[in-house]
Amino acid sequence: IYLLAPGGAFELLGWQALGPSNGSAPRRGDSNRRPFDRQALGQNALVSNSHCSVVPKYYQQILALVFAVKEINKNSNLLPNVTLGFHIFDCYFSERMTYWATLELLSTHYRFVPNYQCDKQKNLRAVIGGLDFEISLHMAAILGVYKIPQVRDAGQSQSTSFYRMVPNEAHQYTGIVELLLHFGWTWVGLLAADSESGEKFMEILQTLLFQRGICLAFSERTPKGSYFEEYYEMIPQWLQAYLAIAESKASAVVVYGEAKSMFYLQLWLAAGEAENVTSMEKVWIMTAQLDFSAVAFQMSQSMQPFHGSICFTVHSNEVQGFKTLLRSLNPFMAGEDGFLQLFWLQTFYCFFSKSSTEFSEPCTGLEKLDSLPSSGFEMSMTGHSYSIYNAVYVVAHALHDAMYRSRAKDRGIVRRWRPQLQKFQPWQLHPFLRSVSFNNSAGEEVSFSENRELEAGFDITNLVTFPNNSFIRMKVGWMNLDAPPGKEFSINEDKMVWHRSFHQVGHDFRKLQLQCVPPLSQCNKNCPSGTRRKKKEGEKFCCYDCAPCSEDMNDCVGCSEDHYPNRNRTQCIPKSISFLTLEEPLGMSLAFGSVFSSLLTILSLAIFMKHQDTPIVRANNRDLTYVLLLSLLLCFLCPLIFLSRPDRVTCLVRQMAFGVVFTVTVSCVLAKTITVVLAFMATKPGSRMRKWVGKRLASAIVLTCTIIQAGICTVWLGTSPPFPHFDKHSVTGEIILECNEGSAAMFYCVLGYMGLLATVSFVVAFLARKLPDSFNEAKFITFSMLLFCSVWISFVPVYLSSKGKHMVAVEIFSILVSSDGLLGSIFFPKCYIIILRWVSYLLSVSFFQAKHTQLPQPLLIRLGFPPIIFLAALLCTCSAHILPHENIMGYFAKSLPELKIYYDHSILLILMP
């Protein structure tokens, strides 16, 4: 493996088959490269080992790569008989050195001849690194030509060879806006690097801030450059940015840039604090690209200005064994580590030579990394180190898949290169990188999205600093747009620590104490009661003055649509959302009516099925009767859909279900009526109606009528379907959540079509009411259709004059009453007749037994009948004597032959002493 170090711009990963890695790192100033280096690249190629030549914090990233490579080489299951090796290159934050190092990958070792390779030890397979945005793009410009995979955690490119070990930038943009809105920070500053990535960040973020009502107090760009070059040229631009931050009233400042930006910002803030120029009471909101990467001389600078900062960081986790590796480092046992002594020298200010100076002491090896400030070195694995660790495993798993995956589409590739591992080309690794997915040693899944970005989110951390210039990162939230709805952004305020300057006096009933609270970052404080906002001329929309409200003024500031004013009209109160539910008495009553009517329908259906061979059931088209009862059952169940929170699905289902089910019900009634009429017309000699009599006609009527209604509903859904709607104006203090019908015309078309069928049924049944037949139910159908039409004619004006939950209750009540009218008028008399036939049969048997045995006991004692059956028999027989045959009860008695013969004897037996 090739790794570049303290400058840390990028790492280059290769692999080596059936042989050990040399683990060597090219030294700066190697004589084999020199003529080209000195002449073409100048003195940047030769940097002395001074205290300014190394950024110590990048050493952890080197160790993360080495740690991952050693783990993979020890794992016999991942890459058996294959050993990974590495080399490290430094770009010195220079474009020229970046191009040189990238081209050297394409050359034979120690011979700078691009496209010429005869080195068996140098089998490049992928490149890892590119912490800086511009450096990554410079690398991609060359690597993309050869389609060499480049895996790193910085930069964006359209190249298909580019794999990012960080999530999509959209997560970070959205997270910053959500964070500002969460704390009510509407007046913020923006500091971004003067580069292509900084320009893009400013453009996108400013648009999002404006859309969400957040204003920018200032927006400054920080100059780019290396750690030490062109410092004096950057002073004017940094001074302008520093003064803008110091003079602004904005407490929240968003900072975007690279590690160098943080280096200079820390330098300027420390200088201002040392000179007591001004106190920076700010909340720094830092993006994931930033990191505290102090050089050796800077580790003594104060970190207090960043206390309480909020950082978006690449997600990281502790890898088992990594801290143990850090604690075991010893400069006198460096072995193949060519960086350890240099790192030790520059971080602990000691020398390994026998002669010490008056400024430093000899290195003993007893120095502890734990004692270093966090800006110089962190004992916990950072997000960038964690990304490099995962990147090495990504390449290793891709190689493993390429060697052992047996899917049909990959067999051709595998067969070609397995016998010749040395000839395997880097571009052949891309299909395996795109599909790689595994769980790392920390138990977290690692995989890429379609855009070759890591499928993960950003952690939100709170920076807590200490007097010794160390700090810890406390995780307080996360941002992940791929999370379930409502859980994309999360933050825990209780865990957060704020800068000590943001405090207020709090009272805990016993003593006064200072409490750190979230700061305010607004152009103006909220106007108190009795005042109104008055826009400042020439200022941004977030800035205003608070002017006293005049008495009897002509205009005032209105509340938003989801608020309403209090009685004194000095405050806006949020409206409550209202819709009909099962929890309130009205909803419970309607639900009880729906369930009770459904049970009665099931009972009626059970009676008809129990006595399906009786004449009254067979004479009324048994199959059509079952369909009518089932459709009535569905009609009674429809109101339950109305008694739930309106959403997209329920709004679509409830009106469509109501229209289709009711159409089936009314068409069944129409079919029964037409069947009776045609049956009597067919009895006439020579009538042509005989061919129409039968079950096919009834089925055709029901099916045709239902298809027409289904077509109307389909047109309704296709043109203007119902949808949930928030009515914020009809009722004061409430937001009515209702189903908007979408098209009122289509809704009334559905009702009108049902009304047409009911009217036709009513007319036909009315004309057939006097037809002679024991089982002629035209009178009952006439009455039921009259009730049905009356209910729905009354429904229209009441429905239009109702609002909110009462409008839904009116529709449910109309459904229940009209359905109960059909059930009670058509089926209750039939059920009564069926049950009464059974009672009369028992009475006739009892009469013959009494006549032959001549027992004088009363009927109740002699027969042992329950009282309710006795009362039913008494009512039935009395009605046959008292009521005319044209009346309903007389009709019942007339319809039963047994009861017609024996009712006189039954009365005599009942009246016996």
PDB file of C-alpha atoms in Angstrom, residues 381-485:
ATOM      1  CA  MET A 381     -10.759   7.471  16.274  1.00  0.00           C
ATOM      2  CA  THR A 382     -11.817  10.539  14.305  1.00  0.00           C
ATOM      3  CA  GLY A 383     -14.356  10.515  11.511  1.00  0.00           C
ATOM      4  CA  HIS A 384     -11.649  10.845   8.837  1.00  0.00           C
ATOM      5  CA  SER A 385      -9.624   7.981  10.321  1.00  0.00           C
ATOM      6  CA  TYR A 386     -12.760   5.862  10.541  1.00  0.00           C
ATOM      7  CA  SER A 387     -13.460   6.589   6.857  1.00  0.00           C
ATOM      8  CA  ILE A 388      -9.933   5.524   5.878  1.00  0.00           C
ATOM      9  CA  TYR A 389     -10.276   2.357   7.952  1.00  0.00           C
ATOM     10  CA  ASN A 390     -13.547   1.518   6.172  1.00  0.00           C
ATOM     11  CA  ALA A 391     -12.069   2.463   2.779  1.00  0.00           C
ATOM     12  CA  VAL A 392      -9.328  -0.146   3.115  1.00  0.00           C
ATOM     13  CA  TYR A 393     -11.934  -2.772   3.955  1.00  0.00           C
ATOM     14  CA  VAL A 394     -14.088  -1.647   1.014  1.00  0.00           C
ATOM     15  CA  VAL A 395     -11.248  -2.377  -1.403  1.00  0.00           C
ATOM     16  CA  ALA A 396     -10.455  -5.656   0.349  1.00  0.00           C
ATOM     17  CA  HIS A 397     -14.053  -6.850   0.160  1.00  0.00           C
ATOM     18  CA  ALA A 398     -14.246  -5.822  -3.491  1.00  0.00           C
ATOM     19  CA  LEU A 399     -11.148  -7.929  -4.203  1.00  0.00           C
ATOM     20  CA  HIS A 400     -12.662 -10.801  -2.255  1.00  0.00           C
ATOM     21  CA  ASP A 401     -15.910 -10.582  -4.274  1.00  0.00           C
ATOM     22  CA  ALA A 402     -13.969 -10.419  -7.510  1.00  0.00           C
ATOM     23  CA  MET A 403     -12.128 -13.605  -6.595  1.00  0.00           C
ATOM     24  CA  TYR A 404     -14.993 -15.698  -5.256  1.00  0.00           C
ATOM     25  CA  ARG A 405     -18.305 -14.368  -6.501  1.00  0.00           C
ATOM     26  CA  SER A 406     -19.920 -17.008  -8.715  1.00  0.00           C
ATOM     27  CA  ARG A 407     -22.787 -15.055 -10.178  1.00  0.00           C
ATOM     28  CA  ALA A 408     -23.282 -15.687 -13.877  1.00  0.00           C
ATOM     29  CA  LYS A 409     -22.660 -12.111 -14.966  1.00  0.00           C
ATOM     30  CA  ASP A 410     -19.230 -12.080 -13.277  1.00  0.00           C
ATOM     31  CA  ARG A 411     -17.995 -15.519 -14.331  1.00  0.00           C
ATOM     32  CA  GLY A 412     -16.371 -14.191 -17.478  1.00  0.00           C
ATOM     33  CA  ILE A 413     -14.242 -11.690 -15.608  1.00  0.00           C
ATOM     34  CA  VAL A 414     -13.306 -14.116 -12.841  1.00  0.00           C
ATOM     35  CA  ARG A 415     -12.287 -16.851 -15.258  1.00  0.00           C
ATOM     36  CA  ARG A 416     -10.111 -14.462 -17.222  1.00  0.00           C
ATOM     37  CA  TRP A 417      -8.074 -13.034 -14.389  1.00  0.00           C
ATOM     38  CA  ARG A 418      -8.025 -15.663 -11.629  1.00  0.00           C
ATOM     39  CA  PRO A 419      -5.146 -17.611 -13.147  1.00  0.00           C
ATOM     40  CA  GLN A 420      -3.197 -14.382 -13.700  1.00  0.00           C
ATOM     41  CA  LEU A 421      -3.639 -12.210 -10.613  1.00  0.00           C
ATOM     42  CA  GLN A 422      -0.692 -10.067 -11.603  1.00  0.00           C
ATOM     43  CA  LYS A 423      -2.459  -9.002 -14.810  1.00  0.00           C
ATOM     44  CA  PHE A 424      -5.708  -7.959 -13.107  1.00  0.00           C
ATOM     45  CA  GLN A 425      -6.475  -4.352 -14.069  1.00  0.00           C
ATOM     46  CA  PRO A 426      -7.821  -1.722 -11.617  1.00  0.00           C
ATOM     47  CA  TRP A 427     -10.818  -0.880 -13.823  1.00  0.00           C
ATOM     48  CA  GLN A 428     -12.071  -4.450 -13.405  1.00  0.00           C
ATOM     49  CA  LEU A 429     -12.676  -3.698  -9.717  1.00  0.00           C
ATOM     50  CA  HIS A 430     -15.486  -1.142 -10.325  1.00  0.00           C
ATOM     51  CA  PRO A 431     -18.476  -3.516 -10.564  1.00  0.00           C
ATOM     52  CA  PHE A 432     -17.447  -5.101  -7.280  1.00  0.00           C
ATOM     53  CA  LEU A 433     -16.914  -1.742  -5.551  1.00  0.00           C
ATOM     54  CA  ARG A 434     -20.357  -0.534  -6.570  1.00  0.00           C
ATOM     55  CA  SER A 435     -22.050  -3.592  -5.064  1.00  0.00           C
ATOM     56  CA  VAL A 436     -19.867  -3.996  -1.984  1.00  0.00           C
ATOM     57  CA  SER A 437     -21.744  -4.384   1.316  1.00  0.00           C
ATOM     58  CA  PHE A 438     -20.421  -5.681   4.626  1.00  0.00           C
ATOM     59  CA  ASN A 439     -20.426  -5.114   8.379  1.00  0.00           C
ATOM     60  CA  ASN A 440     -17.161  -3.750   9.746  1.00  0.00           C
ATOM     61  CA  SER A 441     -15.546  -4.754  13.032  1.00  0.00           C
ATOM     62  CA  ALA A 442     -17.613  -2.099  14.832  1.00  0.00           C
ATOM     63  CA  GLY A 443     -20.793  -3.859  13.686  1.00  0.00           C
ATOM     64  CA  GLU A 444     -21.892  -1.139  11.251  1.00  0.00           C
ATOM     65  CA  GLU A 445     -22.945  -1.734   7.653  1.00  0.00           C
ATOM     66  CA  VAL A 446     -20.820  -0.182   4.911  1.00  0.00           C
ATOM     67  CA  SER A 447     -22.246   0.163   1.391  1.00  0.00           C
ATOM     68  CA  PHE A 448     -22.506   2.706  -1.429  1.00  0.00           C
ATOM     69  CA  SER A 449     -25.557   4.391  -2.888  1.00  0.00           C
ATOM     70  CA  GLU A 450     -26.294   4.684  -6.601  1.00  0.00           C
ATOM     71  CA  ASN A 451     -24.202   7.886  -6.665  1.00  0.00           C
ATOM     72  CA  ARG A 452     -21.196   6.029  -5.189  1.00  0.00           C
ATOM     73  CA  GLU A 453     -21.628   7.756  -1.826  1.00  0.00           C
ATOM     74  CA  LEU A 454     -21.629   6.120   1.583  1.00  0.00           C
ATOM     75  CA  GLU A 455     -25.134   5.246   2.762  1.00  0.00           C
ATOM     76  CA  ALA A 456     -25.100   6.935   6.147  1.00  0.00           C
ATOM     77  CA  GLY A 457     -25.803  10.247   7.820  1.00  0.00           C
ATOM     78  CA  PHE A 458     -23.860  12.873   9.759  1.00  0.00           C
ATOM     79  CA  ASP A 459     -23.335  12.964  13.505  1.00  0.00           C
ATOM     80  CA  ILE A 460     -23.989  16.248  15.322  1.00  0.00           C
ATOM     81  CA  THR A 461     -21.410  16.750  18.071  1.00  0.00           C
ATOM     82  CA  ASN A 462     -20.941  19.356  20.783  1.00  0.00           C
ATOM     83  CA  LEU A 463     -17.374  20.521  21.437  1.00  0.00           C
ATOM     84  CA  VAL A 464     -16.389  20.723  25.116  1.00  0.00           C
ATOM     85  CA  THR A 465     -12.947  22.280  25.736  1.00  0.00           C
ATOM     86  CA  PHE A 466     -10.691  22.160  28.795  1.00  0.00           C
ATOM     87  CA  PRO A 467      -8.036  24.522  30.162  1.00  0.00           C
ATOM     88  CA  ASN A 468      -5.206  22.280  28.878  1.00  0.00           C
ATOM     89  CA  ASN A 469      -6.459  22.909  25.292  1.00  0.00           C
ATOM     90  CA  SER A 470      -7.913  19.440  24.974  1.00  0.00           C
ATOM     91  CA  PHE A 471     -11.497  18.841  23.951  1.00  0.00           C
ATOM     92  CA  ILE A 472     -14.021  16.058  23.620  1.00  0.00           C
ATOM     93  CA  ARG A 473     -16.768  15.621  21.063  1.00  0.00           C
ATOM     94  CA  MET A 474     -20.126  14.795  22.652  1.00  0.00           C
ATOM     95  CA  LYS A 475     -22.645  13.298  20.235  1.00  0.00           C
ATOM     96  CA  VAL A 476     -25.933  15.177  20.678  1.00  0.00           C
ATOM     97  CA  GLY A 477     -27.837  14.298  17.501  1.00  0.00           C
ATOM     98  CA  TRP A 478     -27.773  13.183  13.901  1.00  0.00           C
ATOM     99  CA  MET A 479     -28.967  14.113  10.423  1.00  0.00           C
ATOM    100  CA  ASN A 480     -29.946  11.433   7.929  1.00  0.00           C
ATOM    101  CA  LEU A 481     -32.421  12.055   5.104  1.00  0.00           C
ATOM    102  CA  ASP A 482     -32.702   8.299   4.517  1.00  0.00           C
ATOM    103  CA  ALA A 483     -34.172   7.773   7.989  1.00  0.00           C
ATOM    104  CA  PRO A 484     -37.931   7.168   8.481  1.00  0.00           C
ATOM    105  CA  PRO A 485     -40.167  10.252   8.145  1.00  0.00           C
TER     106      PRO A 485
END
